[in-house]
Short mmCIF file of C-alpha atoms and ligand atoms in Angstrom, two decimals:
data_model
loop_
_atom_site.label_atom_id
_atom_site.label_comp_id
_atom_site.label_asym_id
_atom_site.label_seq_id
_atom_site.Cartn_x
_atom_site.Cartn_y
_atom_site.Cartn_z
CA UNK X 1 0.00 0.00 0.00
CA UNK X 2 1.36 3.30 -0.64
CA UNK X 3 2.29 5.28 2.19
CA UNK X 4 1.18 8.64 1.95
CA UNK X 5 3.75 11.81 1.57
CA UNK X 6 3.15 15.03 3.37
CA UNK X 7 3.24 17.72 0.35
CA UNK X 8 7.10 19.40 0.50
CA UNK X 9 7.50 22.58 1.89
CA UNK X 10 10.87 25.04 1.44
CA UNK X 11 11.71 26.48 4.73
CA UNK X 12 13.59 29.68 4.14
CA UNK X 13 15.77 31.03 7.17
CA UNK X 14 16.75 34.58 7.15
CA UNK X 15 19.66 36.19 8.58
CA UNK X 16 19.11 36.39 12.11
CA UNK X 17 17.75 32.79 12.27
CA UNK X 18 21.43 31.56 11.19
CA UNK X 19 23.61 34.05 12.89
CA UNK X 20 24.91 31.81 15.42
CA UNK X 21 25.76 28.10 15.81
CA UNK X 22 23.00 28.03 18.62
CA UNK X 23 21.03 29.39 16.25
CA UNK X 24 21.86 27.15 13.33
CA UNK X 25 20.83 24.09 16.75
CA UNK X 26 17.32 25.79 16.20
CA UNK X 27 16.91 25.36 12.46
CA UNK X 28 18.05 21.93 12.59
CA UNK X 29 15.67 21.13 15.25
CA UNK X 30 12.56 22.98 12.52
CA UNK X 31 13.59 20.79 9.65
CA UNK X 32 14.02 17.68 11.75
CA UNK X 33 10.49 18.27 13.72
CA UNK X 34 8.87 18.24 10.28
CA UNK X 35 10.01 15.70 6.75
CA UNK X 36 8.17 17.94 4.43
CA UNK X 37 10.97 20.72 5.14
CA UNK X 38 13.24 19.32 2.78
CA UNK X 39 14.16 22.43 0.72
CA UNK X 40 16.09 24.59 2.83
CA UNK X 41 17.05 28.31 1.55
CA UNK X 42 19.39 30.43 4.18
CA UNK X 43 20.38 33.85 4.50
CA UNK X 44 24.05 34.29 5.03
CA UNK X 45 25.10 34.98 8.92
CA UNK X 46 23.07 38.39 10.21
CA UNK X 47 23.91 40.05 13.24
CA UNK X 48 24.19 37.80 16.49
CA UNK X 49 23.05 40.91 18.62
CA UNK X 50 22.25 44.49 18.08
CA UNK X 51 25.91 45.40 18.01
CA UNK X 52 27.23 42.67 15.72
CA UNK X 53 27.98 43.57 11.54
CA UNK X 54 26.16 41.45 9.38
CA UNK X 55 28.88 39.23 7.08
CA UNK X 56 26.77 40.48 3.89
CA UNK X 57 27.46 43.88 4.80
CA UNK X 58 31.47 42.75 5.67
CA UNK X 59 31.31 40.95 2.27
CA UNK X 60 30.51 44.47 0.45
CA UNK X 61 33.26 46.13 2.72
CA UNK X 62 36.06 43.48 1.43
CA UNK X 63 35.41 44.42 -1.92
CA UNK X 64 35.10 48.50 -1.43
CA UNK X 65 38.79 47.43 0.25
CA UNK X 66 40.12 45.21 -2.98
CA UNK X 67 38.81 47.88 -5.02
CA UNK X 68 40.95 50.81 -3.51
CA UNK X 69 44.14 48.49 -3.87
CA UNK X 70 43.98 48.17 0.51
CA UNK X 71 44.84 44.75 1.99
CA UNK X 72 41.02 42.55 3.54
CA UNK X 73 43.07 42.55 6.63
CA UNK X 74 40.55 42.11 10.03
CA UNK X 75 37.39 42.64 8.03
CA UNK X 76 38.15 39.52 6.10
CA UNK X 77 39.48 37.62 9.19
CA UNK X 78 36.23 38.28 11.13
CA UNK X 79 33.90 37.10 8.61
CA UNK X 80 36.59 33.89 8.04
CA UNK X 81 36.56 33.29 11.54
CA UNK X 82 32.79 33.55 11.98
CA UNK X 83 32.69 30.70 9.55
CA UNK X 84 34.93 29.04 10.93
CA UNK X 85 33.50 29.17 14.34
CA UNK X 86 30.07 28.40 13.64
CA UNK X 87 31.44 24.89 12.04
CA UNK X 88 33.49 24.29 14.92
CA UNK X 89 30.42 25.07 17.40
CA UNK X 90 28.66 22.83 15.47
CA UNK X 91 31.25 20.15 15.61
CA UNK X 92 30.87 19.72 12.14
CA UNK X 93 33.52 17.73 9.94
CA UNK X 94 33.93 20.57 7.05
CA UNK X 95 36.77 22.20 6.23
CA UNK X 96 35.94 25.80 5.11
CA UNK X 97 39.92 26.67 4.05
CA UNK X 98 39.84 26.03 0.66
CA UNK X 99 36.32 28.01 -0.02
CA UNK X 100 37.79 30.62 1.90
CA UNK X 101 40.30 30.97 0.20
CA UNK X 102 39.09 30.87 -3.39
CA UNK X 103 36.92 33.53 -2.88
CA UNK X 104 39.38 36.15 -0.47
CA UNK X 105 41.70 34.96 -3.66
CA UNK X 106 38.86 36.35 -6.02
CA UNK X 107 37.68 39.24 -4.11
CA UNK X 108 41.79 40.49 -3.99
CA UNK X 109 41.90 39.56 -7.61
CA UNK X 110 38.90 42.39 -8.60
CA UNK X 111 35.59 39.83 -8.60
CA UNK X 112 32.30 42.08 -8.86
CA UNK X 113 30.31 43.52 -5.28
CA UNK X 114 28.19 40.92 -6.52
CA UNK X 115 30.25 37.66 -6.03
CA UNK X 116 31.62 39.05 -3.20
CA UNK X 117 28.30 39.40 -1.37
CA UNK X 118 26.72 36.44 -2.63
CA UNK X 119 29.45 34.34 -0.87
CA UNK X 120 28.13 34.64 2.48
CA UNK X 121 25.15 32.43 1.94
CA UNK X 122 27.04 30.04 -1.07
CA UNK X 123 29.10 29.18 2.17
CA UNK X 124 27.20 29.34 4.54
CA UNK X 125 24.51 26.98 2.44
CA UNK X 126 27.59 24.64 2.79
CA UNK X 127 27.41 24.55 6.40
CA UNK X 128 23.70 24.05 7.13
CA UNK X 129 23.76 20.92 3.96
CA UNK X 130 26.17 19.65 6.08
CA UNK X 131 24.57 20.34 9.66
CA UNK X 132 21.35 18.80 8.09
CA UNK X 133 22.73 16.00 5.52
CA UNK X 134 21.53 17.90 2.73
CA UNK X 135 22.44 17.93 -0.75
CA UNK X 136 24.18 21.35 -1.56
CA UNK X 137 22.86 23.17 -4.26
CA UNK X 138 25.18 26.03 -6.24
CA UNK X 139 22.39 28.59 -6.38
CA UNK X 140 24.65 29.94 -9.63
CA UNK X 141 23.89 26.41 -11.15
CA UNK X 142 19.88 26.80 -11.38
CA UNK X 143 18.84 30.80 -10.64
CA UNK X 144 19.70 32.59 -14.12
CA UNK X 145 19.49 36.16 -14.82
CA UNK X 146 18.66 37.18 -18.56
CA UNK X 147 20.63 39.90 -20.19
CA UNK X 148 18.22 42.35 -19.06
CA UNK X 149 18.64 41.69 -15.09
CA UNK X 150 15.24 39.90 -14.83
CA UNK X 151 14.98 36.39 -13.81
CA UNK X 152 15.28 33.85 -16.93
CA UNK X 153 12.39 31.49 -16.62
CA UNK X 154 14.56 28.58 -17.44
CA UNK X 155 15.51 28.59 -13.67
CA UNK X 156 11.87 26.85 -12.85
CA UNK X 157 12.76 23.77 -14.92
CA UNK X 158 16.90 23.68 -13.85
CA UNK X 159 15.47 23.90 -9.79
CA UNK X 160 13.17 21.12 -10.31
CA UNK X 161 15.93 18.92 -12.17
CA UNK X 162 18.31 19.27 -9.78
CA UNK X 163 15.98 19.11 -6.94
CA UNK X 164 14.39 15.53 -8.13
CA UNK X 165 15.28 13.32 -5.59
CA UNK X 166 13.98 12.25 -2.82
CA UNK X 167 15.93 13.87 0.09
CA UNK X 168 17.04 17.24 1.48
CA UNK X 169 18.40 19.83 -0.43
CA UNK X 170 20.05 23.26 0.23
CA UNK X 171 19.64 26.35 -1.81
CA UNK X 172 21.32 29.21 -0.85
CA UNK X 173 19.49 32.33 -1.17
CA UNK X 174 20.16 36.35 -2.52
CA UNK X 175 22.04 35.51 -5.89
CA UNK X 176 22.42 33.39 -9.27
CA UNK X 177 24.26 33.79 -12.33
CA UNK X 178 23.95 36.23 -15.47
CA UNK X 179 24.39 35.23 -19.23
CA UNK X 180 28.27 35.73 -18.64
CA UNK X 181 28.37 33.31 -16.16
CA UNK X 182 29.02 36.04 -13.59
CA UNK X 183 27.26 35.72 -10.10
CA UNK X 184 24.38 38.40 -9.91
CA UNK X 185 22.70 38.71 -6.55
CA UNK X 186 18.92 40.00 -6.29
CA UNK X 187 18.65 43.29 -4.45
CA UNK X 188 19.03 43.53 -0.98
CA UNK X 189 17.12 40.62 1.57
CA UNK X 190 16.48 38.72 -2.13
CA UNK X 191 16.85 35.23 -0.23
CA UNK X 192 12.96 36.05 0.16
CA UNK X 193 12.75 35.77 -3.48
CA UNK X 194 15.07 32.64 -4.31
CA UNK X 195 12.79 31.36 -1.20
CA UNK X 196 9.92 32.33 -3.35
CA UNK X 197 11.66 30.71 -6.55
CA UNK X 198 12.21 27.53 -5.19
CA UNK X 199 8.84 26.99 -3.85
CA UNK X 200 7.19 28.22 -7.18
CA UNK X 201 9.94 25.68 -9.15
CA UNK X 202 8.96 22.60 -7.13
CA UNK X 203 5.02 23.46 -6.66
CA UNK X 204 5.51 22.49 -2.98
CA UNK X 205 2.32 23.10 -0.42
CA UNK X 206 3.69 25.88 1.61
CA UNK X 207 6.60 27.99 1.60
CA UNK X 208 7.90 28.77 5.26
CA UNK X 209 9.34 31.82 5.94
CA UNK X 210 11.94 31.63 9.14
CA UNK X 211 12.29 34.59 10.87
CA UNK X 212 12.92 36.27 14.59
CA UNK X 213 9.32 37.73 15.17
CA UNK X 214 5.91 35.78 15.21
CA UNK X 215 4.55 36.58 11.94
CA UNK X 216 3.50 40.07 10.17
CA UNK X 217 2.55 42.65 13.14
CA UNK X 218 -1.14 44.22 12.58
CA UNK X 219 1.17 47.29 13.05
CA UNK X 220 4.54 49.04 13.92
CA UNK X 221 5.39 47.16 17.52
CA UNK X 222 7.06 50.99 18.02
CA UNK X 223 3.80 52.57 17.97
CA UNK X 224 1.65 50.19 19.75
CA UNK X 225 4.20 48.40 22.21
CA UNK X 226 1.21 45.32 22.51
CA UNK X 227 0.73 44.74 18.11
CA UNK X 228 -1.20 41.06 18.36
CA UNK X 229 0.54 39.12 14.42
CA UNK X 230 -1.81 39.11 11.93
CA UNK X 231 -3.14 35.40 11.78
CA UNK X 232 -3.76 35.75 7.78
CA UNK X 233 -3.87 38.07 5.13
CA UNK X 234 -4.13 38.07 1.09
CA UNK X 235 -0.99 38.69 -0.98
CA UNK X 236 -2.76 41.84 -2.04
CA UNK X 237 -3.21 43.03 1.55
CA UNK X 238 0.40 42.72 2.34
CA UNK X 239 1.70 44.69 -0.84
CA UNK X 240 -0.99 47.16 0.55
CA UNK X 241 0.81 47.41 3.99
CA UNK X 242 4.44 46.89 2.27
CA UNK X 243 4.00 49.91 0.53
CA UNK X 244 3.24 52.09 3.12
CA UNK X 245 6.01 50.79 4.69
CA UNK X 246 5.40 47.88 6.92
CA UNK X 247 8.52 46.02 6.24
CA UNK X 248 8.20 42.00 5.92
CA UNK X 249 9.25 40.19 3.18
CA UNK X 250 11.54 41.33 0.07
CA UNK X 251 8.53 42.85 -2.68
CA UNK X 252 9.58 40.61 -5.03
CA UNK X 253 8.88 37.64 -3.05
CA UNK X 254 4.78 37.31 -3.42
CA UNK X 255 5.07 36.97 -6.80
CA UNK X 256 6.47 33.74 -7.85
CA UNK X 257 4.46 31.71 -5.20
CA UNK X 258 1.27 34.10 -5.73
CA UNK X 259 1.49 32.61 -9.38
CA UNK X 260 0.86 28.63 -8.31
CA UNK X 261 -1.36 29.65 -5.27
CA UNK X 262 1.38 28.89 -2.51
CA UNK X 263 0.79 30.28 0.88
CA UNK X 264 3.32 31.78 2.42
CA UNK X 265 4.13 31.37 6.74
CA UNK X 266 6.14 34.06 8.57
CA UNK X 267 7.59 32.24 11.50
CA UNK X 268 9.53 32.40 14.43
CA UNK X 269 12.93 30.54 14.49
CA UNK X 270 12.85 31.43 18.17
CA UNK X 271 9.50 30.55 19.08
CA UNK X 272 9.13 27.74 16.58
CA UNK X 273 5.29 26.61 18.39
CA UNK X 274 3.70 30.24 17.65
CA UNK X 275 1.80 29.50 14.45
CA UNK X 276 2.81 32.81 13.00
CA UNK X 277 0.88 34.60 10.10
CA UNK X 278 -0.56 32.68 6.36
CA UNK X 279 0.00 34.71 3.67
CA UNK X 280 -2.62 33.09 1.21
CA UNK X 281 -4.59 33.85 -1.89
CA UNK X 282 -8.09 34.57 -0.58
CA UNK X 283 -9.60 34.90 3.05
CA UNK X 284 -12.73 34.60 4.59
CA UNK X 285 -12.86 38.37 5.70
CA UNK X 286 -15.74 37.77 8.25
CA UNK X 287 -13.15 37.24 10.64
CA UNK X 288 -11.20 40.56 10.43
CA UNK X 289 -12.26 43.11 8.37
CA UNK X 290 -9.49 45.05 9.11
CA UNK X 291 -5.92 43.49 9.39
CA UNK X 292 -3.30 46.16 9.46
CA UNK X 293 -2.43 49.86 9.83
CA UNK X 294 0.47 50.98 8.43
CA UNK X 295 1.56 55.11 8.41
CA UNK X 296 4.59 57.31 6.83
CA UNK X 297 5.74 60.85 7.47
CA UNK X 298 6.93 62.77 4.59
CA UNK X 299 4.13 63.89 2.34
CA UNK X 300 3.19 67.28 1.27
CA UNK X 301 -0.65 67.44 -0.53
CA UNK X 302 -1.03 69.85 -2.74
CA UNK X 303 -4.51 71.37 -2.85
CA UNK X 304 -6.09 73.05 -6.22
CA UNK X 305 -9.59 74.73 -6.08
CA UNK X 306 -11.05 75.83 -9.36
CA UNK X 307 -15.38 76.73 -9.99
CA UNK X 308 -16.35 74.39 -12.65
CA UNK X 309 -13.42 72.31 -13.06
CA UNK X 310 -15.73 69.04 -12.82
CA UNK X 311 -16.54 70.91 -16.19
CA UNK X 312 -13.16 71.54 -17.65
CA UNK X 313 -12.34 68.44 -19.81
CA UNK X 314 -8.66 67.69 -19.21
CA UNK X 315 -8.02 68.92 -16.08
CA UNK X 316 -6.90 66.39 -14.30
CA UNK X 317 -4.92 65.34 -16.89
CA UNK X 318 -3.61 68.77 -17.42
CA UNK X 319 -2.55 68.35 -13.48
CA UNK X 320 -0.33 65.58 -13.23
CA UNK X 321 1.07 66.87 -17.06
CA UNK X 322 3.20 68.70 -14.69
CA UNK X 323 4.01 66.34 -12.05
CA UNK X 324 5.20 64.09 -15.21
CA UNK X 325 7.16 66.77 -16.85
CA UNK X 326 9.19 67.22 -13.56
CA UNK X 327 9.50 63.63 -13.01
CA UNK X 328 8.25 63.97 -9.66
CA UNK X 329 5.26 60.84 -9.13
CA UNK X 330 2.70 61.03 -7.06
CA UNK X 331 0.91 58.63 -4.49
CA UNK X 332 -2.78 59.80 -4.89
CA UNK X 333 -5.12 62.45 -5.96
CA UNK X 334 -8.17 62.72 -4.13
CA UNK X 335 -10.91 64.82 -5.68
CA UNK X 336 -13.61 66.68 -5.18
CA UNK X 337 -16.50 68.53 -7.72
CA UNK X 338 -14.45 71.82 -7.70
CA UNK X 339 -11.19 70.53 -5.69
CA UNK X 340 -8.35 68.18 -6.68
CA UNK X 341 -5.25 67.42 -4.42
CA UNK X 342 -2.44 65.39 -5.63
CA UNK X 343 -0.25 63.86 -2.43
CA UNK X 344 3.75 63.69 -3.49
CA UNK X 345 5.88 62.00 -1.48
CA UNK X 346 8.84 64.77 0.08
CA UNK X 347 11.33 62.10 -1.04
CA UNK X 348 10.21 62.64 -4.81
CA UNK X 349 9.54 66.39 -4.52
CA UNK X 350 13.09 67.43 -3.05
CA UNK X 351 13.21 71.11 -3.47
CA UNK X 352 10.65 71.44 -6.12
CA UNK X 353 7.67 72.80 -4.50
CA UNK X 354 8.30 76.05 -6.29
CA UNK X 355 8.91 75.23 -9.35
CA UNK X 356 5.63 72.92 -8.77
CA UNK X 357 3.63 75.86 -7.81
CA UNK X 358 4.75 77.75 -10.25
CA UNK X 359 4.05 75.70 -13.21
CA UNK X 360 0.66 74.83 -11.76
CA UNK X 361 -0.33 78.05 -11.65
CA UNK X 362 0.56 78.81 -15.20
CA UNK X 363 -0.74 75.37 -16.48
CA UNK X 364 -4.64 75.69 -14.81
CA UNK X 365 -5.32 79.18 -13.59
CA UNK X 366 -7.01 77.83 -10.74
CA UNK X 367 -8.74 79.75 -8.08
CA UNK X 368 -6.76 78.64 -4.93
CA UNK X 369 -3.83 76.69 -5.17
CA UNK X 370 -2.66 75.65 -1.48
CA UNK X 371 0.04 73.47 0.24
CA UNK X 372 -0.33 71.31 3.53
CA UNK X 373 3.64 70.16 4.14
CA UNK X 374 4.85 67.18 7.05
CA UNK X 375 1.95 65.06 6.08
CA UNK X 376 1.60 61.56 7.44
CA UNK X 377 -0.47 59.07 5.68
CA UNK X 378 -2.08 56.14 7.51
CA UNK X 379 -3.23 53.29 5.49
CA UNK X 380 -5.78 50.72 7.12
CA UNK X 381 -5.80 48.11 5.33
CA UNK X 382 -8.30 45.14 5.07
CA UNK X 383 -10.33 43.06 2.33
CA UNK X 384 -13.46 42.69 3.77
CA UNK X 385 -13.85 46.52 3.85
CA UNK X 386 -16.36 46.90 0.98
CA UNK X 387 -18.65 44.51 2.29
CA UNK X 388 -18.53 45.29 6.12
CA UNK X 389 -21.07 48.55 6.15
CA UNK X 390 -19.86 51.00 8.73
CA UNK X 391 -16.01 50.24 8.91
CA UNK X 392 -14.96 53.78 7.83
CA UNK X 393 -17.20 55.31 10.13
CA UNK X 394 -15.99 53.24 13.09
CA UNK X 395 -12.37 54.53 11.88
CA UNK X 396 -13.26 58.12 11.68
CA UNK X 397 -15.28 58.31 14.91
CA UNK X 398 -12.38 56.12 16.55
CA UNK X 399 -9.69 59.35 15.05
CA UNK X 400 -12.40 62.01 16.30
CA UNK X 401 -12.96 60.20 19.50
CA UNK X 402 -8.75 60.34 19.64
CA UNK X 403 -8.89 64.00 18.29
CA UNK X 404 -6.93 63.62 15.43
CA UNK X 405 -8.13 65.91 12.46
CA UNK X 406 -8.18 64.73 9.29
CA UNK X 407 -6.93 66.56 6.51
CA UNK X 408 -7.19 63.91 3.54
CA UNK X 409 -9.19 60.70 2.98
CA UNK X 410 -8.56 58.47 -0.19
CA UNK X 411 -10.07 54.82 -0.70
CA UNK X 412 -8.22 53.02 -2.56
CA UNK X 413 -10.23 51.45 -5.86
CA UNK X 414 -9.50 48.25 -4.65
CA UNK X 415 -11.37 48.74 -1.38
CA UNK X 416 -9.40 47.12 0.24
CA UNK X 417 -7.72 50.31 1.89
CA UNK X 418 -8.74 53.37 3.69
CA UNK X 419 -5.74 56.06 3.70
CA UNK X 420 -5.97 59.03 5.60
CA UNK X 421 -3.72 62.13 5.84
CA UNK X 422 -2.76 63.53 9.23
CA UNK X 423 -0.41 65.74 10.56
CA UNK X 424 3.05 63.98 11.44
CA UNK X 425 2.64 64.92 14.99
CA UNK X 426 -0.75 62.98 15.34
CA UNK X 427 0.23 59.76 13.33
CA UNK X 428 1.11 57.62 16.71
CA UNK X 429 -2.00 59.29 17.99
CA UNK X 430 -4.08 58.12 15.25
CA UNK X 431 -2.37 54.86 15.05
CA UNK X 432 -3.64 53.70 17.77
CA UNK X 433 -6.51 55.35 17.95
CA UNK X 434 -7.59 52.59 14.82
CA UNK X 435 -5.46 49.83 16.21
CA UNK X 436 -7.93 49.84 19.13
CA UNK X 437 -10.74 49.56 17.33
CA UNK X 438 -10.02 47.38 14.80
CA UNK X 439 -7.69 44.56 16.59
N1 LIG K 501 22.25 38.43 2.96
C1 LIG K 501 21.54 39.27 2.05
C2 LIG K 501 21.29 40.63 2.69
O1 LIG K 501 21.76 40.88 3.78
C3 LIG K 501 20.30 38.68 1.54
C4 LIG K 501 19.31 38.21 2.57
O2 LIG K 501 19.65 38.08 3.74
O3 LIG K 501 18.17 37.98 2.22
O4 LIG K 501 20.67 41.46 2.09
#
């Protein structure tokens, strides 16, 4: 009789998960607790503790060093001896010196920022196959970049081959290999999205993301010291609290697994029993209509009043003509029948207000053209909004109950979002003034 197989999962471990060798203890513990972890993607050693250098960041430093002709000296030591350490810790029989040296041989010889920062998870990937009897995988073997930087799709069909058997394997995350055949790393935290690859390659059941908190926080743990995780949101609700800034996986990590339908777990390497949060295709938003608020300083609205623009055919067009002409975008443009406002981030405007004000002026003639600077935007985000009749009133009474005046609403077409303008000095304020009565 055939036995039956749990569906595979890849569990990917990010930085702080394999700092240490007692972290490293922790991870093998995860994949042994559970047979269906059997493709492992890490992160190269992060920081053991809040004062520690992570080695990607060291990596970058030994090649700023080779480049301006200086000797690695002690930045390459540390990271060889953190290596080194961790397999000794681990009483592991692996002898790191000839990797080592290969790549301080490259890096001295002129190799690209690339390979040199890519090296701390291809060896580091050769420490956890070992710790875990894994098959090592060269991630510059199967990920391949096309001439334009974007991933080939090739690398679907090369993962799968090479990942065909029946056991363990280890992928290291954060980099591949372009058309030349020279390593190319994914932007910054990108073992999310080799994480992502993998999982979309092999069509496992769930791909488990490792990390040190328990799951996606319904908002900034600053603000509200007692944020409960978010037990499960869409992949659209995420990218709706990414963007305004909530910070939890790489962007380009929903993608590939949002394609096949793969749910995504933020967990805790620390506190491997707390269930963490399911990033998945669709919810049932009966539970929680709401499941995050996320807010950013930083943006200036810019207010135009004109009788009978509703009227004027063009206008709004006509508006963000000169937005486009400075190359300055904009984040939204609530209107009204005789009012438009168009909210620019103060990153994108720099020192153009002026020149902004100026050319509006000239462009549309309006009646009143007005600016409201330090702007804060708070997004709250949640699927179910559409459907659940009275959530935005329970939010605005809940920001008038906390006296926080609002000074710009937008709903997003997707209705899956409520954003708000406030002034910077109410967003904590107003924060958790909707964190209370949504959680
Ligand atoms: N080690 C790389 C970084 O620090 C990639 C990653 O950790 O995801 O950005």
């Amino acid at each position: 009789m055939p036995t039956a197989v749990s569906p595979a999962k890849v569990a990917k471990f990010g930085g702080t998960s394999v700092a240490t060798a007692a972290q490293l203890r922790k991870v093998q513990a995860i994949i042994d607790a559970d047979p269906a972890r059997r493709f492992i993607v890490p992160s190269a050693p992060g920081k053991a503790d809040s004062k520690d250098t992570k080695v990607t960041d060291l990596l970058y430093l030994t090649q700023q060093l080779a480049a301006q002709g200086q000797p690695l000296g002690p930045v390459w030591d540390g990271i060889a001896t953190r290596f080194t350490g961790i397999v000794a810790d681990l009483g592991l029989d692996l002898d790191l010196r000839p990797v080592l040296a290969e790549v301080k041989a490259r890096i001295e010889g002129g190799a690209n920022a690339d390979y040199a920062a890519s090296r701390g998870e291809a060896i580091h990937g050769r420490v956890l196959a070992a710790l875990l009897g894994a098959d090592y995988v060269d991630a510059a073997e199967v990920v391949l970049f096309d001439r334009a930087g974007r991933l080939d799709p090739r690398t679907y069909q090369l993962i799968a081959a090479r990942c065909a058997g029946p056991g363990r394997y280890v992928i290291p995350g954060f980099y591949g290999r372009d058309p030349h055949g020279e390593i190319k790393t994914f932007s910054r935290g990108g073992s999310d999205v080799t994480g992502a690859i993998v999982a979309n390659a092999l069509g496992v059941a769930l791909y488990e993301n490792w990390t040190d908190v328990s799951g996606v926080l319904m908002t900034d743990p600053r603000v509200v010291a007692e944020a409960k995780p978010i037990v499960e949101i869409t992949y659209r609700e995420l990218r709706e609290l990414s963007y305004m800034g909530a910070s939890v996986l790489h962007e380009e990590a929903v993608f590939p697994v949002r394609e096949k339908g793969i749910p995504i777990n933020i967990r805790n390497t620390n506190l491997p029993a707390d269930p963490g949060t399911m990033i998945v295709a669709e919810r049932d938003p009966g539970h929680q209509v709401v499941v995050g608020i996320a807010g950013t300083k930083g943006f200036t609205v810019v207010h135009l009043e004109k009788a009978l623009m509703n009227a004027e055919v063009g206008f709004g067009r006509r508006v963000l003509d000169v937005f486009e002409r400075l190359g300055i975008s904009y984040e939204h443009t609530p209107t009204g029948i005789d009012t438009m406002s168009v909210v620019v981030a103060d990153k994108q405007l720099g020192n153009r207000l002026d020149e902004v004000l100026e050319d509006l002026q000239a462009a549309l003639k309006p009646d009143s053209l007005k600016v409201t600077a330090r702007m804060a935007l708070i997004a709250t985000v949640g699927q179910g909004m559409n459907h659940a009749v009275g959530t935005a009133a329970r939010l605005f009474s809940a920001l008038a109950k906390a006296r926080v005046n609002v000074r710009m609403i937008d709903q997003g077409s997707s209705e899956q979002n409520i954003i708000v303008g406030v002034e910077e000095a109410d967003l904590a304020t107003a924060i958790r003034a909707i964190y209370n009565e949504f959680a």
